[in-house]
């Protein structure tokens, strides 16, 4: 008899001990989860399969032929050091045997965390600070003190089933998490910090977070309906997977939703959905899988908004303003709909209500085979056609009516009386106004193709060599347009716009951003091509000591054009002659300064560069329940086209930024769980470049400690982690200061209690917190510490049917994640981004 052993997500599990009870017959599953027991006499037996980290599997079987095939699934035990890891390692192996810091998040932990976005979920991972206050997507990620210097994450790679979602983590308005959604397709998440991430992916030396999909290795499914209890949302999730005949299995799932979202915007800003599917064919010596994803989902993007700022720089208080609640309100409004610009020389209008609207169609395949004679091959490839729109109102300035009116008139030359759009005087009750920029971005093409193929050869019982090739093509065709408007500071999605009589058009005082000097019209049209061969060595020096090392050679070519924009229709002498936007044949004062993205070719980009990354680690197994490890790595991350400037020769100012990292760790099995402790140190060298009219680039250094534990006491489970980081700017004008938005402590604690005759009921909490940090690198203004609580209550109504209530930010905590500049303490105001207040949902789900 023979078969395969997989976990609930379809991952092939090696090292599972399989016996036929009462006999001496047995086997262990190999690298690809295969097992074979020979010379079994006919009869009835009890098959028992066991492995540390998994529940024991038992099944009665009847043997009447030597050709019986039995594939079975072992259920993961989350409190395990023996879970097999596939992300960021040279060869799959258990946590206990890996010389890397890696965490896993299972289905139960995802449910308990009650995340509204991937960024909120990733806050549960040790060492990661996720600024997830912007909605679903566009989050900023800080890993172990590696800086958030450009938004998104320059040094962290987000993956789906082992391949990057985007080549770069910090493309403006094209962050990888914009194209990533949490739904019931996810089987588990693996997250590696530092370590071999430098050599196991491109542009992810600080870490990899890999979302691993279910594959239908065992029949199961669920359908659930979710409704907002204190905000308007409706969502339907579904998934189903099952094995078929002849070694086939499949999984399909997704979601559909519509709603206003957890902040009051005055319209339905969240609408769309996703569908994913895969099909797997198992063979005796391997498998082939194909998969598909379609995403078209509009979500609200929350930008910095008006807040009250009182106290001192060292001890500030951020709070609500009259008529505006910073935990539930936003500058979005039913009165803000259309944006206006000149794009490719043509008058253009987009809909602000589209928000962050990624559209992605992906198709991919992967395979893994044992070729015999200790040769193995596996590979994967995916093409994604990505496009969309990115729109959001941004509070650039907030102040009294007189202050904002003066600022705008001086910059734009606006004339006429300032009124509401109905002609009444612009005189908000709270005396406040805001100068708003409409972020209006057209994502024409962010398509990409990734492939990763590797061959492994076991030299002998102790040494294995892996040789691989990663290839990538990333298109970046994005246009930035802008409009500017004055708005009152008011909540409930009811803020009204101010207009200048006989000057403003379409509710805007400019179809550009004159207060910023009309600096930032852009059109990027570039292509990055990457070829990265890599080599890895895995060696058992002794029964207890393991070495693994790897080297990656990154070869990058980038070419294309960047049009940086201009004030439209300049004559030969450089004088403005305006743009007749409304086509009436007259250039009025408003139209005389409309900026435009020029239709002619702009800055040429033609660059080639390469670098070498390497990583080496030792893991010493103290006993079957404990191990220590050490690792040194040096890697780099290339720059997205919009995070650089280019010379006349087409070469980038900065081609890549380097990180060196050292870590020491302990992994220990406790009586009731596990404990992981890792000390780390890193140095980041960012090259200096001029990015959007600001000089960026500094060396940074950081050291710290991660502590992570998972414990079980009967029906009570307790997961938690705390990360201490001492990060420092190591050069430039701010040498010795803390990097902006870098907290010393980031922590989470998640108790969960199951009860009932079959543990069908659940009560769980997740506490997430951060210590204080600084708004900017000059360390003038403090962003206060905060902690918030999520809660879940689930009641099993009958077999398979459950009702749950999830509350995010249960106590409506104010937490500031970003401040524009250092605010205006003297005026008592600032523009800042905060976590969203309490939002509660109810879900009725049937699992089968």
PDB file of N, CA, C and O in Angstrom, residues 308-318 772-774 779-784 822-826 828:
ATOM      1  N   UNK A 308      -7.374  67.495  16.353  1.00  0.00           N
ATOM      2  CA  UNK A 308      -6.980  68.452  17.384  1.00  0.00           C
ATOM      3  C   UNK A 308      -5.619  68.052  17.936  1.00  0.00           C
ATOM      4  O   UNK A 308      -5.370  66.864  18.190  1.00  0.00           O
ATOM      5  N   UNK A 309      -4.727  69.018  18.120  1.00  0.00           N
ATOM      6  CA  UNK A 309      -3.398  68.766  18.672  1.00  0.00           C
ATOM      7  C   UNK A 309      -3.139  69.761  19.802  1.00  0.00           C
ATOM      8  O   UNK A 309      -3.020  70.970  19.567  1.00  0.00           O
ATOM      9  N   UNK A 310      -3.082  69.254  21.010  1.00  0.00           N
ATOM     10  CA  UNK A 310      -2.848  70.103  22.187  1.00  0.00           C
ATOM     11  C   UNK A 310      -1.740  69.492  23.041  1.00  0.00           C
ATOM     12  O   UNK A 310      -1.256  68.397  22.774  1.00  0.00           O
ATOM     13  N   UNK A 311      -1.362  70.213  24.107  1.00  0.00           N
ATOM     14  CA  UNK A 311      -0.297  69.747  24.987  1.00  0.00           C
ATOM     15  C   UNK A 311       1.046  70.251  24.528  1.00  0.00           C
ATOM     16  O   UNK A 311       1.190  71.411  24.104  1.00  0.00           O
ATOM     17  N   UNK A 312       2.057  69.413  24.597  1.00  0.00           N
ATOM     18  CA  UNK A 312       3.412  69.772  24.173  1.00  0.00           C
ATOM     19  C   UNK A 312       3.908  68.752  23.155  1.00  0.00           C
ATOM     20  O   UNK A 312       3.328  67.678  22.984  1.00  0.00           O
ATOM     21  N   UNK A 313       5.013  69.085  22.490  1.00  0.00           N
ATOM     22  CA  UNK A 313       5.593  68.135  21.535  1.00  0.00           C
ATOM     23  C   UNK A 313       5.966  66.824  22.209  1.00  0.00           C
ATOM     24  O   UNK A 313       5.839  65.757  21.617  1.00  0.00           O
ATOM     25  N   UNK A 314       6.423  66.921  23.463  1.00  0.00           N
ATOM     26  CA  UNK A 314       6.846  65.717  24.188  1.00  0.00           C
ATOM     27  C   UNK A 314       5.660  64.938  24.731  1.00  0.00           C
ATOM     28  O   UNK A 314       5.754  63.709  24.910  1.00  0.00           O
ATOM     29  N   UNK A 315       4.554  65.592  24.995  1.00  0.00           N
ATOM     30  CA  UNK A 315       3.374  64.928  25.557  1.00  0.00           C
ATOM     31  C   UNK A 315       2.114  65.483  24.907  1.00  0.00           C
ATOM     32  O   UNK A 315       1.300  66.153  25.548  1.00  0.00           O
ATOM     33  N   UNK A 316       1.927  65.209  23.634  1.00  0.00           N
ATOM     34  CA  UNK A 316       0.772  65.776  22.920  1.00  0.00           C
ATOM     35  C   UNK A 316      -0.489  64.956  23.141  1.00  0.00           C
ATOM     36  O   UNK A 316      -0.440  63.782  23.495  1.00  0.00           O
ATOM     37  N   UNK A 317      -1.617  65.592  22.898  1.00  0.00           N
ATOM     38  CA  UNK A 317      -2.908  64.912  22.894  1.00  0.00           C
ATOM     39  C   UNK A 317      -3.564  65.129  21.541  1.00  0.00           C
ATOM     40  O   UNK A 317      -3.772  66.280  21.119  1.00  0.00           O
ATOM     41  N   UNK A 318      -3.864  64.048  20.850  1.00  0.00           N
ATOM     42  CA  UNK A 318      -4.580  64.110  19.579  1.00  0.00           C
ATOM     43  C   UNK A 318      -6.041  63.785  19.867  1.00  0.00           C
ATOM     44  O   UNK A 318      -6.341  62.774  20.517  1.00  0.00           O
ATOM     45  N   UNK A 772       5.391  54.718  22.285  1.00  0.00           N
ATOM     46  CA  UNK A 772       5.446  55.987  21.575  1.00  0.00           C
ATOM     47  C   UNK A 772       6.504  55.950  20.478  1.00  0.00           C
ATOM     48  O   UNK A 772       7.445  55.139  20.496  1.00  0.00           O
ATOM     49  N   UNK A 773       6.354  56.832  19.526  1.00  0.00           N
ATOM     50  CA  UNK A 773       7.340  56.999  18.461  1.00  0.00           C
ATOM     51  C   UNK A 773       7.335  58.466  18.056  1.00  0.00           C
ATOM     52  O   UNK A 773       6.585  59.272  18.609  1.00  0.00           O
ATOM     53  N   UNK A 774       8.159  58.825  17.074  1.00  0.00           N
ATOM     54  CA  UNK A 774       8.236  60.207  16.625  1.00  0.00           C
ATOM     55  C   UNK A 774       7.611  60.357  15.241  1.00  0.00           C
ATOM     56  O   UNK A 774       7.731  59.470  14.389  1.00  0.00           O
ATOM     57  N   UNK A 779      12.593  64.150  15.284  1.00  0.00           N
ATOM     58  CA  UNK A 779      12.199  63.770  16.652  1.00  0.00           C
ATOM     59  C   UNK A 779      11.626  64.937  17.442  1.00  0.00           C
ATOM     60  O   UNK A 779      11.803  65.040  18.661  1.00  0.00           O
ATOM     61  N   UNK A 780      10.874  65.813  16.756  1.00  0.00           N
ATOM     62  CA  UNK A 780      10.256  66.949  17.440  1.00  0.00           C
ATOM     63  C   UNK A 780       8.941  66.541  18.097  1.00  0.00           C
ATOM     64  O   UNK A 780       8.748  66.748  19.299  1.00  0.00           O
ATOM     65  N   UNK A 781       8.030  65.962  17.332  1.00  0.00           N
ATOM     66  CA  UNK A 781       6.691  65.647  17.822  1.00  0.00           C
ATOM     67  C   UNK A 781       6.565  64.160  18.112  1.00  0.00           C
ATOM     68  O   UNK A 781       6.880  63.316  17.267  1.00  0.00           O
ATOM     69  N   UNK A 782       6.083  63.837  19.300  1.00  0.00           N
ATOM     70  CA  UNK A 782       5.857  62.454  19.698  1.00  0.00           C
ATOM     71  C   UNK A 782       4.482  61.990  19.219  1.00  0.00           C
ATOM     72  O   UNK A 782       3.506  62.741  19.271  1.00  0.00           O
ATOM     73  N   UNK A 783       4.416  60.755  18.740  1.00  0.00           N
ATOM     74  CA  UNK A 783       3.142  60.084  18.529  1.00  0.00           C
ATOM     75  C   UNK A 783       2.931  59.161  19.733  1.00  0.00           C
ATOM     76  O   UNK A 783       3.729  58.243  19.959  1.00  0.00           O
ATOM     77  N   UNK A 784       1.891  59.381  20.531  1.00  0.00           N
ATOM     78  CA  UNK A 784       1.746  58.666  21.802  1.00  0.00           C
ATOM     79  C   UNK A 784       1.557  57.162  21.634  1.00  0.00           C
ATOM     80  O   UNK A 784       1.085  56.673  20.602  1.00  0.00           O
ATOM     81  N   UNK A 822       5.088  68.167  11.541  1.00  0.00           N
ATOM     82  CA  UNK A 822       4.984  68.100  12.997  1.00  0.00           C
ATOM     83  C   UNK A 822       3.737  68.808  13.507  1.00  0.00           C
ATOM     84  O   UNK A 822       3.655  69.183  14.677  1.00  0.00           O
ATOM     85  N   UNK A 823       2.753  68.965  12.609  1.00  0.00           N
ATOM     86  CA  UNK A 823       1.507  69.585  13.031  1.00  0.00           C
ATOM     87  C   UNK A 823       1.680  71.074  13.318  1.00  0.00           C
ATOM     88  O   UNK A 823       2.718  71.682  13.071  1.00  0.00           O
ATOM     89  N   UNK A 824       0.624  71.669  13.864  1.00  0.00           N
ATOM     90  CA  UNK A 824       0.618  73.094  14.232  1.00  0.00           C
ATOM     91  C   UNK A 824       0.158  73.187  15.677  1.00  0.00           C
ATOM     92  O   UNK A 824      -1.009  73.445  15.958  1.00  0.00           O
ATOM     93  N   UNK A 825       1.103  72.907  16.593  1.00  0.00           N
ATOM     94  CA  UNK A 825       0.750  72.862  18.007  1.00  0.00           C
ATOM     95  C   UNK A 825       0.232  74.216  18.490  1.00  0.00           C
ATOM     96  O   UNK A 825      -0.706  74.284  19.292  1.00  0.00           O
ATOM     97  N   UNK A 826       0.822  75.294  17.982  1.00  0.00           N
ATOM     98  CA  UNK A 826       0.382  76.629  18.406  1.00  0.00           C
ATOM     99  C   UNK A 826      -1.059  76.876  17.994  1.00  0.00           C
ATOM    100  O   UNK A 826      -1.829  77.519  18.737  1.00  0.00           O
ATOM    101  N   UNK A 828      -3.207  74.454  17.533  1.00  0.00           N
ATOM    102  CA  UNK A 828      -4.035  73.368  18.068  1.00  0.00           C
ATOM    103  C   UNK A 828      -4.546  72.399  17.027  1.00  0.00           C
ATOM    104  O   UNK A 828      -5.545  71.706  17.262  1.00  0.00           O
TER     105      UNK A 828
END
